[in-house]
PDB file of C-alpha atoms in Angstrom:
ATOM      1  CA  MET G  28     -36.906  18.938   3.962  1.00 70.00           C
ATOM      2  CA  SER G  29     -35.837  22.472   4.366  1.00 79.00           C
ATOM      3  CA  ILE G  30     -33.106  23.886   1.916  1.00 88.00           C
ATOM      4  CA  PRO G  31     -30.183  25.896   2.898  1.00 88.00           C
ATOM      5  CA  PRO G  32     -30.049  29.881   2.283  1.00 89.00           C
ATOM      6  CA  THR G  33     -30.036  31.077  -1.235  1.00 90.00           C
ATOM      7  CA  PRO G  34     -26.172  30.823  -1.999  1.00 94.00           C
ATOM      8  CA  PRO G  35     -23.978  34.010  -2.678  1.00 94.00           C
ATOM      9  CA  VAL G  36     -22.895  34.290  -6.299  1.00 95.00           C
ATOM     10  CA  ASN G  37     -20.081  32.638  -7.776  1.00 95.00           C
ATOM     11  CA  GLN G  38     -19.647  30.488  -4.419  1.00 96.00           C
ATOM     12  CA  PHE G  39     -18.644  27.805  -6.777  1.00 97.00           C
ATOM     13  CA  GLU G  40     -17.198  29.123  -9.836  1.00 93.00           C
ATOM     14  CA  GLY G  41     -18.252  27.257 -13.075  1.00 94.00           C
ATOM     15  CA  GLY G  42     -21.127  25.347 -11.890  1.00 97.00           C
ATOM     16  CA  CYS G  43     -22.868  23.877  -8.834  1.00 98.00           C
ATOM     17  CA  VAL G  44     -24.639  20.818  -7.553  1.00 98.00           C
ATOM     18  CA  PHE G  45     -27.382  20.234  -5.047  1.00 98.00           C
ATOM     19  CA  ILE G  46     -26.927  16.899  -2.862  1.00 97.00           C
ATOM     20  CA  ASP G  47     -27.885  15.770   0.023  1.00 95.00           C
ATOM     21  CA  GLY G  48     -29.638  18.818   0.849  1.00 95.00           C
ATOM     22  CA  ALA G  49     -26.802  21.162   0.245  1.00 96.00           C
ATOM     23  CA  TYR G  50     -25.165  23.132  -2.562  1.00 97.00           C
ATOM     24  CA  ALA G  51     -21.582  22.101  -3.448  1.00 97.00           C
ATOM     25  CA  PRO G  52     -19.048  22.265  -6.251  1.00 98.00           C
ATOM     26  CA  LEU G  53     -19.362  20.053  -9.191  1.00 97.00           C
ATOM     27  CA  SER G  54     -16.805  17.700  -8.167  1.00 96.00           C
ATOM     28  CA  GLU G  55     -19.086  16.638  -5.273  1.00 96.00           C
ATOM     29  CA  ALA G  56     -21.370  15.618  -7.592  1.00 97.00           C
ATOM     30  CA  LYS G  57     -21.863  11.529  -7.105  1.00 96.00           C
ATOM     31  CA  ILE G  58     -24.373   8.706  -6.996  1.00 96.00           C
ATOM     32  CA  SER G  59     -24.310   4.993  -5.319  1.00 97.00           C
ATOM     33  CA  MET G  60     -23.347   2.295  -7.525  1.00 96.00           C
ATOM     34  CA  PHE G  61     -26.196   0.442  -6.271  1.00 97.00           C
ATOM     35  CA  ASP G  62     -28.742   3.020  -7.042  1.00 97.00           C
ATOM     36  CA  TRP G  63     -31.648   1.710  -9.225  1.00 97.00           C
ATOM     37  CA  GLY G  64     -31.003   4.874 -11.322  1.00 97.00           C
ATOM     38  CA  PHE G  65     -27.862   3.624 -12.263  1.00 96.00           C
ATOM     39  CA  THR G  66     -28.305   0.030 -12.157  1.00 96.00           C
ATOM     40  CA  ARG G  67     -31.590  -0.341 -13.825  1.00 96.00           C
ATOM     41  CA  SER G  68     -32.058   3.442 -15.275  1.00 96.00           C
ATOM     42  CA  ASP G  69     -34.796   3.935 -12.928  1.00 98.00           C
ATOM     43  CA  VAL G  70     -34.778   7.526 -13.012  1.00 98.00           C
ATOM     44  CA  THR G  71     -36.508  10.603 -14.239  1.00 98.00           C
ATOM     45  CA  TYR G  72     -35.323  14.080 -14.965  1.00 98.00           C
ATOM     46  CA  ASP G  73     -35.653  17.502 -16.550  1.00 98.00           C
ATOM     47  CA  VAL G  74     -33.276  20.065 -18.133  1.00 98.00           C
ATOM     48  CA  ALA G  75     -34.014  23.676 -18.175  1.00 98.00           C
ATOM     49  CA  THR G  76     -31.891  26.466 -19.245  1.00 98.00           C
ATOM     50  CA  THR G  77     -30.879  30.074 -18.812  1.00 98.00           C
ATOM     51  CA  TRP G  78     -29.758  32.714 -21.059  1.00 97.00           C
ATOM     52  CA  ARG G  79     -28.434  36.058 -20.204  1.00 97.00           C
ATOM     53  CA  GLY G  80     -29.280  35.464 -16.714  1.00 97.00           C
ATOM     54  CA  SER G  81     -32.900  34.123 -17.213  1.00 98.00           C
ATOM     55  CA  PHE G  82     -34.539  30.835 -17.050  1.00 98.00           C
ATOM     56  CA  PHE G  83     -36.336  30.064 -20.014  1.00 98.00           C
ATOM     57  CA  ARG G  84     -39.987  28.507 -19.704  1.00 98.00           C
ATOM     58  CA  LEU G  85     -38.910  27.086 -16.182  1.00 98.00           C
ATOM     59  CA  ASP G  86     -42.601  26.514 -15.247  1.00 98.00           C
ATOM     60  CA  ALA G  87     -42.941  24.134 -18.404  1.00 98.00           C
ATOM     61  CA  HIS G  88     -39.946  22.257 -17.393  1.00 98.00           C
ATOM     62  CA  MET G  89     -41.341  21.800 -13.830  1.00 98.00           C
ATOM     63  CA  ASP G  90     -44.550  20.899 -14.952  1.00 98.00           C
ATOM     64  CA  ARG G  91     -42.823  18.063 -17.015  1.00 98.00           C
ATOM     65  CA  PHE G  92     -40.720  16.989 -14.325  1.00 98.00           C
ATOM     66  CA  PHE G  93     -43.689  16.781 -11.504  1.00 98.00           C
ATOM     67  CA  HIS G  94     -45.466  14.697 -14.509  1.00 98.00           C
ATOM     68  CA  SER G  95     -42.723  12.426 -14.675  1.00 98.00           C
ATOM     69  CA  LEU G  96     -42.480  11.820 -10.870  1.00 98.00           C
ATOM     70  CA  GLN G  97     -46.041  11.001 -10.735  1.00 98.00           C
ATOM     71  CA  LYS G  98     -46.069   8.629 -13.622  1.00 97.00           C
ATOM     72  CA  MET G  99     -42.689   6.692 -12.336  1.00 98.00           C
ATOM     73  CA  HIS G 100     -44.144   6.480  -8.538  1.00 98.00           C
ATOM     74  CA  LEU G 101     -41.145   8.838  -7.615  1.00 98.00           C
ATOM     75  CA  ALA G 102     -41.374  11.593  -5.010  1.00 98.00           C
ATOM     76  CA  ILE G 103     -39.136  14.418  -4.175  1.00 98.00           C
ATOM     77  CA  PRO G 104     -38.820  16.052  -0.535  1.00 97.00           C
ATOM     78  CA  TYR G 105     -39.377  19.692  -2.080  1.00 97.00           C
ATOM     79  CA  SER G 106     -42.498  21.647  -3.177  1.00 97.00           C
ATOM     80  CA  ARG G 107     -42.598  23.411  -6.411  1.00 97.00           C
ATOM     81  CA  ALA G 108     -41.538  26.715  -4.940  1.00 97.00           C
ATOM     82  CA  GLU G 109     -38.704  25.276  -3.051  1.00 97.00           C
ATOM     83  CA  LEU G 110     -37.734  23.322  -6.369  1.00 98.00           C
ATOM     84  CA  ARG G 111     -37.509  26.846  -8.182  1.00 98.00           C
ATOM     85  CA  GLU G 112     -35.416  28.338  -5.389  1.00 97.00           C
ATOM     86  CA  ILE G 113     -33.002  25.002  -5.498  1.00 98.00           C
ATOM     87  CA  LEU G 114     -32.802  25.349  -9.414  1.00 98.00           C
ATOM     88  CA  HIS G 115     -32.009  29.307  -8.966  1.00 98.00           C
ATOM     89  CA  GLY G 116     -29.660  28.703  -6.154  1.00 98.00           C
ATOM     90  CA  CYS G 117     -27.491  26.195  -8.771  1.00 98.00           C
ATOM     91  CA  VAL G 118     -27.392  29.027 -10.757  1.00 98.00           C
ATOM     92  CA  ARG G 119     -26.283  31.735  -8.640  1.00 98.00           C
ATOM     93  CA  ALA G 120     -23.685  29.585  -6.949  1.00 98.00           C
ATOM     94  CA  GLY G 121     -22.304  28.776 -10.436  1.00 97.00           C
ATOM     95  CA  GLY G 122     -21.997  32.623 -11.437  1.00 97.00           C
ATOM     96  CA  LEU G 123     -23.879  31.366 -14.544  1.00 98.00           C
ATOM     97  CA  GLN G 124     -25.480  33.573 -17.204  1.00 97.00           C
ATOM     98  CA  ASP G 125     -26.058  31.014 -19.932  1.00 98.00           C
ATOM     99  CA  ALA G 126     -26.478  27.673 -18.142  1.00 98.00           C
ATOM    100  CA  TYR G 127     -27.701  23.964 -18.656  1.00 98.00           C
ATOM    101  CA  VAL G 128     -29.930  23.315 -15.455  1.00 98.00           C
ATOM    102  CA  ALA G 129     -30.862  19.851 -14.289  1.00 98.00           C
ATOM    103  CA  MET G 130     -33.096  18.137 -11.987  1.00 98.00           C
ATOM    104  CA  VAL G 131     -33.019  14.391 -11.421  1.00 98.00           C
ATOM    105  CA  CYS G 132     -35.101  12.009  -9.151  1.00 98.00           C
ATOM    106  CA  THR G 133     -33.570   8.301  -8.994  1.00 98.00           C
ATOM    107  CA  ARG G 134     -35.466   5.580  -7.353  1.00 98.00           C
ATOM    108  CA  GLY G 135     -32.349   5.132  -4.928  1.00 98.00           C
ATOM    109  CA  VAL G 136     -30.708   1.987  -3.262  1.00 97.00           C
ATOM    110  CA  PRO G 137     -33.412  -0.330  -1.621  1.00 94.00           C
ATOM    111  CA  PRO G 138     -32.474  -2.887   1.181  1.00 94.00           C
ATOM    112  CA  ARG G 139     -29.838  -5.457   0.371  1.00 91.00           C
ATOM    113  CA  GLY G 140     -31.748  -8.168  -1.865  1.00 89.00           C
ATOM    114  CA  ALA G 141     -34.820  -6.303  -1.861  1.00 91.00           C
ATOM    115  CA  ARG G 142     -36.527  -6.176  -5.412  1.00 93.00           C
ATOM    116  CA  ASP G 143     -39.519  -4.169  -4.356  1.00 95.00           C
ATOM    117  CA  PRO G 144     -38.918  -0.524  -5.762  1.00 96.00           C
ATOM    118  CA  ARG G 145     -41.622   0.820  -3.088  1.00 96.00           C
ATOM    119  CA  GLN G 146     -38.731  -0.084  -0.235  1.00 96.00           C
ATOM    120  CA  ALA G 147     -35.950   2.311  -1.884  1.00 97.00           C
ATOM    121  CA  GLU G 148     -35.512   6.055  -0.779  1.00 96.00           C
ATOM    122  CA  ASN G 149     -35.896   8.160  -3.632  1.00 98.00           C
ATOM    123  CA  ARG G 150     -32.742  10.430  -4.224  1.00 98.00           C
ATOM    124  CA  PHE G 151     -32.841  13.879  -5.676  1.00 98.00           C
ATOM    125  CA  TYR G 152     -30.161  16.024  -7.446  1.00 98.00           C
ATOM    126  CA  ALA G 153     -29.820  19.201  -9.044  1.00 98.00           C
ATOM    127  CA  TYR G 154     -26.954  20.939 -10.770  1.00 98.00           C
ATOM    128  CA  ALA G 155     -26.093  23.696 -12.972  1.00 98.00           C
ATOM    129  CA  LEU G 156     -23.505  23.779 -15.852  1.00 97.00           C
ATOM    130  CA  PRO G 157     -22.259  26.259 -18.571  1.00 97.00           C
ATOM    131  CA  TYR G 158     -25.059  26.046 -21.339  1.00 96.00           C
ATOM    132  CA  VAL G 159     -24.699  22.772 -23.654  1.00 93.00           C
ATOM    133  CA  TRP G 160     -25.250  22.938 -27.252  1.00 94.00           C
ATOM    134  CA  ILE G 161     -26.173  20.141 -29.076  1.00 91.00           C
ATOM    135  CA  ALA G 162     -23.863  21.110 -32.140  1.00 91.00           C
ATOM    136  CA  SER G 163     -21.327  23.973 -31.712  1.00 87.00           C
ATOM    137  CA  ARG G 164     -21.749  27.295 -33.336  1.00 85.00           C
ATOM    138  CA  GLU G 165     -19.188  26.668 -35.864  1.00 89.00           C
ATOM    139  CA  LYS G 166     -20.839  23.310 -37.027  1.00 91.00           C
ATOM    140  CA  GLN G 167     -24.169  24.949 -37.098  1.00 90.00           C
ATOM    141  CA  LEU G 168     -22.974  27.528 -39.541  1.00 87.00           C
ATOM    142  CA  ALA G 169     -21.073  24.812 -41.482  1.00 90.00           C
ATOM    143  CA  GLY G 170     -24.278  22.664 -41.508  1.00 94.00           C
ATOM    144  CA  ILE G 171     -25.289  19.429 -39.732  1.00 97.00           C
ATOM    145  CA  ASP G 172     -25.573  16.381 -41.733  1.00 98.00           C
ATOM    146  CA  LEU G 173     -28.228  14.110 -40.158  1.00 98.00           C
ATOM    147  CA  HIS G 174     -28.282  10.447 -40.438  1.00 98.00           C
ATOM    148  CA  VAL G 175     -31.454   8.504 -40.876  1.00 98.00           C
ATOM    149  CA  SER G 176     -30.587   5.213 -38.731  1.00 97.00           C
ATOM    150  CA  GLN G 177     -32.768   2.143 -39.358  1.00 95.00           C
ATOM    151  CA  ARG G 178     -32.712   1.605 -35.196  1.00 96.00           C
ATOM    152  CA  VAL G 179     -36.356   1.290 -34.088  1.00 97.00           C
ATOM    153  CA  ARG G 180     -36.878   3.762 -31.223  1.00 96.00           C
ATOM    154  CA  ILE G 181     -38.262   1.750 -27.981  1.00 94.00           C
ATOM    155  CA  ALA G 182     -41.814   1.437 -28.076  1.00 94.00           C
ATOM    156  CA  PRO G 183     -43.960   4.042 -26.276  1.00 94.00           C
ATOM    157  CA  GLU G 184     -46.209   1.146 -25.360  1.00 94.00           C
ATOM    158  CA  SER G 185     -42.925  -0.176 -23.391  1.00 94.00           C
ATOM    159  CA  VAL G 186     -41.526   3.316 -21.919  1.00 94.00           C
ATOM    160  CA  ASP G 187     -43.535   6.148 -21.983  1.00 95.00           C
ATOM    161  CA  PRO G 188     -41.382   8.953 -24.100  1.00 94.00           C
ATOM    162  CA  THR G 189     -43.543  11.741 -22.561  1.00 95.00           C
ATOM    163  CA  VAL G 190     -41.573  10.844 -19.479  1.00 96.00           C
ATOM    164  CA  LYS G 191     -38.210  12.005 -19.704  1.00 96.00           C
ATOM    165  CA  ASN G 192     -35.788   9.013 -19.262  1.00 95.00           C
ATOM    166  CA  TYR G 193     -32.193   7.706 -19.854  1.00 94.00           C
ATOM    167  CA  HIS G 194     -33.309   4.719 -22.057  1.00 93.00           C
ATOM    168  CA  TRP G 195     -30.843   6.020 -24.719  1.00 95.00           C
ATOM    169  CA  MET G 196     -29.089   2.473 -25.771  1.00 96.00           C
ATOM    170  CA  ASP G 197     -31.132   2.691 -29.333  1.00 96.00           C
ATOM    171  CA  LEU G 198     -30.216   6.382 -29.279  1.00 97.00           C
ATOM    172  CA  VAL G 199     -26.486   5.728 -28.587  1.00 97.00           C
ATOM    173  CA  GLN G 200     -26.052   3.304 -31.007  1.00 98.00           C
ATOM    174  CA  SER G 201     -27.874   5.292 -33.917  1.00 98.00           C
ATOM    175  CA  MET G 202     -25.063   7.959 -33.093  1.00 98.00           C
ATOM    176  CA  PHE G 203     -22.264   5.105 -33.929  1.00 98.00           C
ATOM    177  CA  ASP G 204     -24.392   4.322 -36.879  1.00 98.00           C
ATOM    178  CA  ALA G 205     -24.144   8.041 -37.999  1.00 98.00           C
ATOM    179  CA  TYR G 206     -20.258   8.468 -37.127  1.00 98.00           C
ATOM    180  CA  ASP G 207     -19.496   5.214 -38.920  1.00 98.00           C
ATOM    181  CA  ARG G 208     -20.730   6.803 -42.189  1.00 97.00           C
ATOM    182  CA  GLY G 209     -19.382  10.084 -41.459  1.00 97.00           C
ATOM    183  CA  ARG G 210     -22.178  11.776 -40.325  1.00 97.00           C
ATOM    184  CA  ASP G 211     -22.687  14.545 -37.482  1.00 97.00           C
ATOM    185  CA  THR G 212     -25.751  13.190 -35.613  1.00 97.00           C
ATOM    186  CA  SER G 213     -28.763  10.904 -36.145  1.00 98.00           C
ATOM    187  CA  CYS G 214     -32.555  10.073 -35.669  1.00 98.00           C
ATOM    188  CA  VAL G 215     -34.570   6.926 -35.493  1.00 98.00           C
ATOM    189  CA  VAL G 216     -37.696   5.498 -36.639  1.00 98.00           C
ATOM    190  CA  ASP G 217     -40.589   3.735 -34.914  1.00 97.00           C
ATOM    191  CA  SER G 218     -41.698   0.031 -35.999  1.00 95.00           C
ATOM    192  CA  GLN G 219     -43.578   1.502 -38.993  1.00 95.00           C
ATOM    193  CA  GLY G 220     -40.500   3.200 -40.129  1.00 95.00           C
ATOM    194  CA  HIS G 221     -41.734   6.795 -39.283  1.00 97.00           C
ATOM    195  CA  ILE G 222     -39.323   9.200 -38.151  1.00 98.00           C
ATOM    196  CA  THR G 223     -39.452   9.538 -34.222  1.00 97.00           C
ATOM    197  CA  GLU G 224     -36.547  11.448 -32.686  1.00 97.00           C
ATOM    198  CA  GLY G 225     -32.592  11.886 -31.945  1.00 97.00           C
ATOM    199  CA  PRO G 226     -30.337  11.635 -28.982  1.00 96.00           C
ATOM    200  CA  GLY G 227     -31.907  14.836 -27.028  1.00 95.00           C
ATOM    201  CA  PHE G 228     -33.931  16.695 -29.927  1.00 97.00           C
ATOM    202  CA  ASN G 229     -37.039  16.410 -31.886  1.00 98.00           C
ATOM    203  CA  VAL G 230     -37.351  16.483 -35.614  1.00 98.00           C
ATOM    204  CA  PHE G 231     -39.288  18.516 -38.073  1.00 98.00           C
ATOM    205  CA  ALA G 232     -39.303  18.565 -41.663  1.00 98.00           C
ATOM    206  CA  VAL G 233     -40.712  21.514 -43.970  1.00 98.00           C
ATOM    207  CA  ARG G 234     -42.460  20.723 -47.270  1.00 97.00           C
ATOM    208  CA  ASP G 235     -44.252  23.387 -49.514  1.00 97.00           C
ATOM    209  CA  GLY G 236     -44.563  25.619 -46.354  1.00 97.00           C
ATOM    210  CA  VAL G 237     -46.090  23.170 -43.997  1.00 98.00           C
ATOM    211  CA  VAL G 238     -44.005  22.210 -40.928  1.00 98.00           C
ATOM    212  CA  HIS G 239     -44.480  18.327 -40.054  1.00 98.00           C
ATOM    213  CA  THR G 240     -43.233  16.542 -36.928  1.00 98.00           C
ATOM    214  CA  ALA G 241     -43.982  13.396 -35.301  1.00 97.00           C
ATOM    215  CA  ASP G 242     -47.270  12.886 -33.438  1.00 96.00           C
ATOM    216  CA  ARG G 243     -46.214   9.720 -31.084  1.00 93.00           C
ATOM    217  CA  GLY G 244     -43.289   7.848 -29.911  1.00 94.00           C
ATOM    218  CA  VAL G 245     -41.407  11.062 -28.801  1.00 96.00           C
ATOM    219  CA  LEU G 246     -40.434  13.292 -25.861  1.00 95.00           C
ATOM    220  CA  GLU G 247     -42.910  15.942 -25.873  1.00 95.00           C
ATOM    221  CA  GLY G 248     -39.809  18.227 -25.708  1.00 96.00           C
ATOM    222  CA  ILE G 249     -40.491  21.873 -24.547  1.00 98.00           C
ATOM    223  CA  SER G 250     -38.150  23.758 -27.260  1.00 98.00           C
ATOM    224  CA  ARG G 251     -40.843  21.192 -29.639  1.00 98.00           C
ATOM    225  CA  ARG G 252     -43.780  22.838 -28.077  1.00 98.00           C
ATOM    226  CA  THR G 253     -42.491  26.188 -28.368  1.00 98.00           C
ATOM    227  CA  VAL G 254     -42.253  25.973 -32.149  1.00 98.00           C
ATOM    228  CA  ILE G 255     -45.545  24.144 -32.389  1.00 98.00           C
ATOM    229  CA  GLU G 256     -46.960  27.562 -30.639  1.00 98.00           C
ATOM    230  CA  LEU G 257     -44.739  29.907 -32.806  1.00 98.00           C
ATOM    231  CA  CYS G 258     -46.367  28.100 -35.927  1.00 98.00           C
ATOM    232  CA  GLU G 259     -49.826  28.996 -34.778  1.00 97.00           C
ATOM    233  CA  ARG G 260     -48.853  32.822 -33.843  1.00 97.00           C
ATOM    234  CA  LEU G 261     -46.509  33.130 -37.178  1.00 98.00           C
ATOM    235  CA  GLY G 262     -49.421  31.648 -39.244  1.00 98.00           C
ATOM    236  CA  ILE G 263     -47.497  28.695 -40.379  1.00 98.00           C
ATOM    237  CA  PRO G 264     -49.125  25.596 -41.341  1.00 98.00           C
ATOM    238  CA  LEU G 265     -48.134  22.927 -39.293  1.00 98.00           C
ATOM    239  CA  ARG G 266     -49.064  19.125 -39.377  1.00 98.00           C
ATOM    240  CA  VAL G 267     -48.452  16.617 -36.282  1.00 98.00           C
ATOM    241  CA  ALA G 268     -48.883  13.467 -37.844  1.00 97.00           C
ATOM    242  CA  PRO G 269     -46.732  10.346 -38.655  1.00 97.00           C
ATOM    243  CA  LEU G 270     -43.621  11.665 -40.627  1.00 97.00           C
ATOM    244  CA  PRO G 271     -42.528   8.745 -42.995  1.00 97.00           C
ATOM    245  CA  VAL G 272     -38.705   8.530 -43.945  1.00 97.00           C
ATOM    246  CA  ALA G 273     -39.744   9.796 -47.391  1.00 96.00           C
ATOM    247  CA  GLY G 274     -41.468  12.890 -46.386  1.00 95.00           C
ATOM    248  CA  LEU G 275     -38.087  13.879 -44.286  1.00 97.00           C
ATOM    249  CA  LEU G 276     -35.840  13.128 -47.453  1.00 97.00           C
ATOM    250  CA  GLU G 277     -38.258  14.967 -49.760  1.00 96.00           C
ATOM    251  CA  ALA G 278     -38.352  17.884 -47.346  1.00 98.00           C
ATOM    252  CA  ASP G 279     -37.300  21.408 -48.635  1.00 98.00           C
ATOM    253  CA  GLU G 280     -35.965  22.114 -44.846  1.00 98.00           C
ATOM    254  CA  VAL G 281     -35.240  20.228 -42.054  1.00 98.00           C
ATOM    255  CA  PHE G 282     -34.577  21.450 -38.457  1.00 98.00           C
ATOM    256  CA  LEU G 283     -34.127  19.918 -35.114  1.00 98.00           C
ATOM    257  CA  THR G 284     -35.510  21.535 -31.641  1.00 98.00           C
ATOM    258  CA  SER G 285     -33.707  21.338 -28.232  1.00 97.00           C
ATOM    259  CA  SER G 286     -33.114  23.052 -25.016  1.00 95.00           C
ATOM    260  CA  GLY G 287     -29.594  22.528 -26.260  1.00 94.00           C
ATOM    261  CA  GLY G 288     -29.632  25.087 -29.117  1.00 94.00           C
ATOM    262  CA  GLY G 289     -33.343  26.080 -29.948  1.00 96.00           C
ATOM    263  CA  VAL G 290     -33.872  25.585 -33.487  1.00 97.00           C
ATOM    264  CA  LEU G 291     -31.040  23.865 -35.441  1.00 97.00           C
ATOM    265  CA  PRO G 292     -31.202  23.846 -39.286  1.00 97.00           C
ATOM    266  CA  ILE G 293     -30.012  20.779 -40.870  1.00 98.00           C
ATOM    267  CA  ALA G 294     -27.613  21.216 -44.001  1.00 98.00           C
ATOM    268  CA  LYS G 295     -27.617  17.564 -45.351  1.00 98.00           C
ATOM    269  CA  ILE G 296     -29.713  14.301 -45.076  1.00 98.00           C
ATOM    270  CA  ASP G 297     -27.072  11.287 -45.141  1.00 98.00           C
ATOM    271  CA  GLY G 298     -24.740  13.638 -46.925  1.00 97.00           C
ATOM    272  CA  LYS G 299     -27.406  14.865 -49.794  1.00 97.00           C
ATOM    273  CA  PRO G 300     -27.641  18.727 -49.482  1.00 98.00           C
ATOM    274  CA  LEU G 301     -31.005  19.839 -48.593  1.00 98.00           C
ATOM    275  CA  PRO G 302     -32.849  22.382 -51.096  1.00 97.00           C
ATOM    276  CA  ALA G 303     -32.661  25.178 -48.430  1.00 95.00           C
ATOM    277  CA  PHE G 304     -30.006  25.789 -45.535  1.00 96.00           C
ATOM    278  CA  PRO G 305     -31.008  27.437 -43.510  1.00 94.00           C
ATOM    279  CA  GLY G 306     -34.562  27.834 -45.194  1.00 95.00           C
ATOM    280  CA  PRO G 307     -37.099  30.491 -44.711  1.00 98.00           C
ATOM    281  CA  VAL G 308     -39.322  28.710 -42.638  1.00 98.00           C
ATOM    282  CA  THR G 309     -36.652  27.532 -40.034  1.00 97.00           C
ATOM    283  CA  THR G 310     -35.112  31.042 -39.993  1.00 97.00           C
ATOM    284  CA  ARG G 311     -38.675  32.660 -38.953  1.00 98.00           C
ATOM    285  CA  LEU G 312     -38.879  29.770 -36.200  1.00 98.00           C
ATOM    286  CA  TYR G 313     -35.140  30.177 -35.299  1.00 97.00           C
ATOM    287  CA  ASP G 314     -35.819  34.181 -34.674  1.00 97.00           C
ATOM    288  CA  GLY G 315     -38.828  33.609 -33.056  1.00 98.00           C
ATOM    289  CA  TYR G 316     -37.550  31.164 -30.780  1.00 98.00           C
ATOM    290  CA  TRP G 317     -34.676  33.278 -29.446  1.00 97.00           C
ATOM    291  CA  GLY G 318     -37.101  36.183 -29.919  1.00 97.00           C
ATOM    292  CA  LEU G 319     -39.056  34.773 -26.833  1.00 97.00           C
ATOM    293  CA  HIS G 320     -36.083  34.662 -24.329  1.00 96.00           C
ATOM    294  CA  ASP G 321     -36.763  38.486 -23.982  1.00 94.00           C
ATOM    295  CA  ASP G 322     -40.722  38.050 -23.608  1.00 96.00           C
ATOM    296  CA  PRO G 323     -41.346  38.524 -19.700  1.00 96.00           C
ATOM    297  CA  ALA G 324     -44.029  35.862 -20.372  1.00 96.00           C
ATOM    298  CA  TYR G 325     -41.470  33.221 -20.817  1.00 97.00           C
ATOM    299  CA  SER G 326     -38.221  34.533 -18.527  1.00 97.00           C
ATOM    300  CA  ASP G 327     -37.870  33.813 -14.814  1.00 97.00           C
ATOM    301  CA  PRO G 328     -34.601  36.155 -13.879  1.00 98.00           C
ATOM    302  CA  VAL G 329     -32.148  34.566 -11.563  1.00 97.00           C
ATOM    303  CA  ALA G 330     -31.313  37.242  -8.544  1.00 92.00           C
ATOM    304  CA  TYR G 331     -27.689  37.894  -8.798  1.00 91.00           C
TER     305      TYR G 331
END
């Protein structure tokens, strides 16, 4: 399937969707209520970002998206080069500098009465919105209060967490657990009681200068990967292994990683202030993360 020519800058001010093979305003974004992506959460997606007009680690996001498509037995009618052009086109058409850019593939609508997913025609969508933060800048400065929910994350043996997915019922319920206690956000545990992840972010703890994060049962986030690589580059000790709840509660520093904010320091765990906020290790990684946005090796500028 061919794609339309690169749209003009700011054709759809404030954001753009690519749907049914064409660029359109966000108001035209839609999905059939009979699409298994809606009725069965049979969908995969990825989210890249642009900052000051350049994509950050776009190749890593596309790698993960195509890997997820393969694992889910899904396919899109575009090559890697065409996908890049579509994503760039969405940002350009929306006239955005700092953007949240999604690529989505749903199972589609199967013939009436059919239960065989192979009979559905897969559907591809992409869109660009203004940059989305996990927490506002004001909340980041005031300090995020993280709740440790006892909700058990869907087991990786059931749903592969390395495939970015919309299986969020446990995560959403954990958010209500947090809000009911006056906290800002939440993370969940696995069946052994180890910290896994939160709604849209990975969790890191720092104890005695060593950075700790979970080794399984979590999305292998691009921001998570960036921090892991930064630890090696900056000579910061790192342990990727099961992270007991006690290890989080006894940490000197805690931070989250997400494309929606990069490195986000945590001020409190369930109302209890951490010894350091933001801590020295978190600050080094925060500075390193945003510094990489100026590195041409990680940047893919949008042509405006």
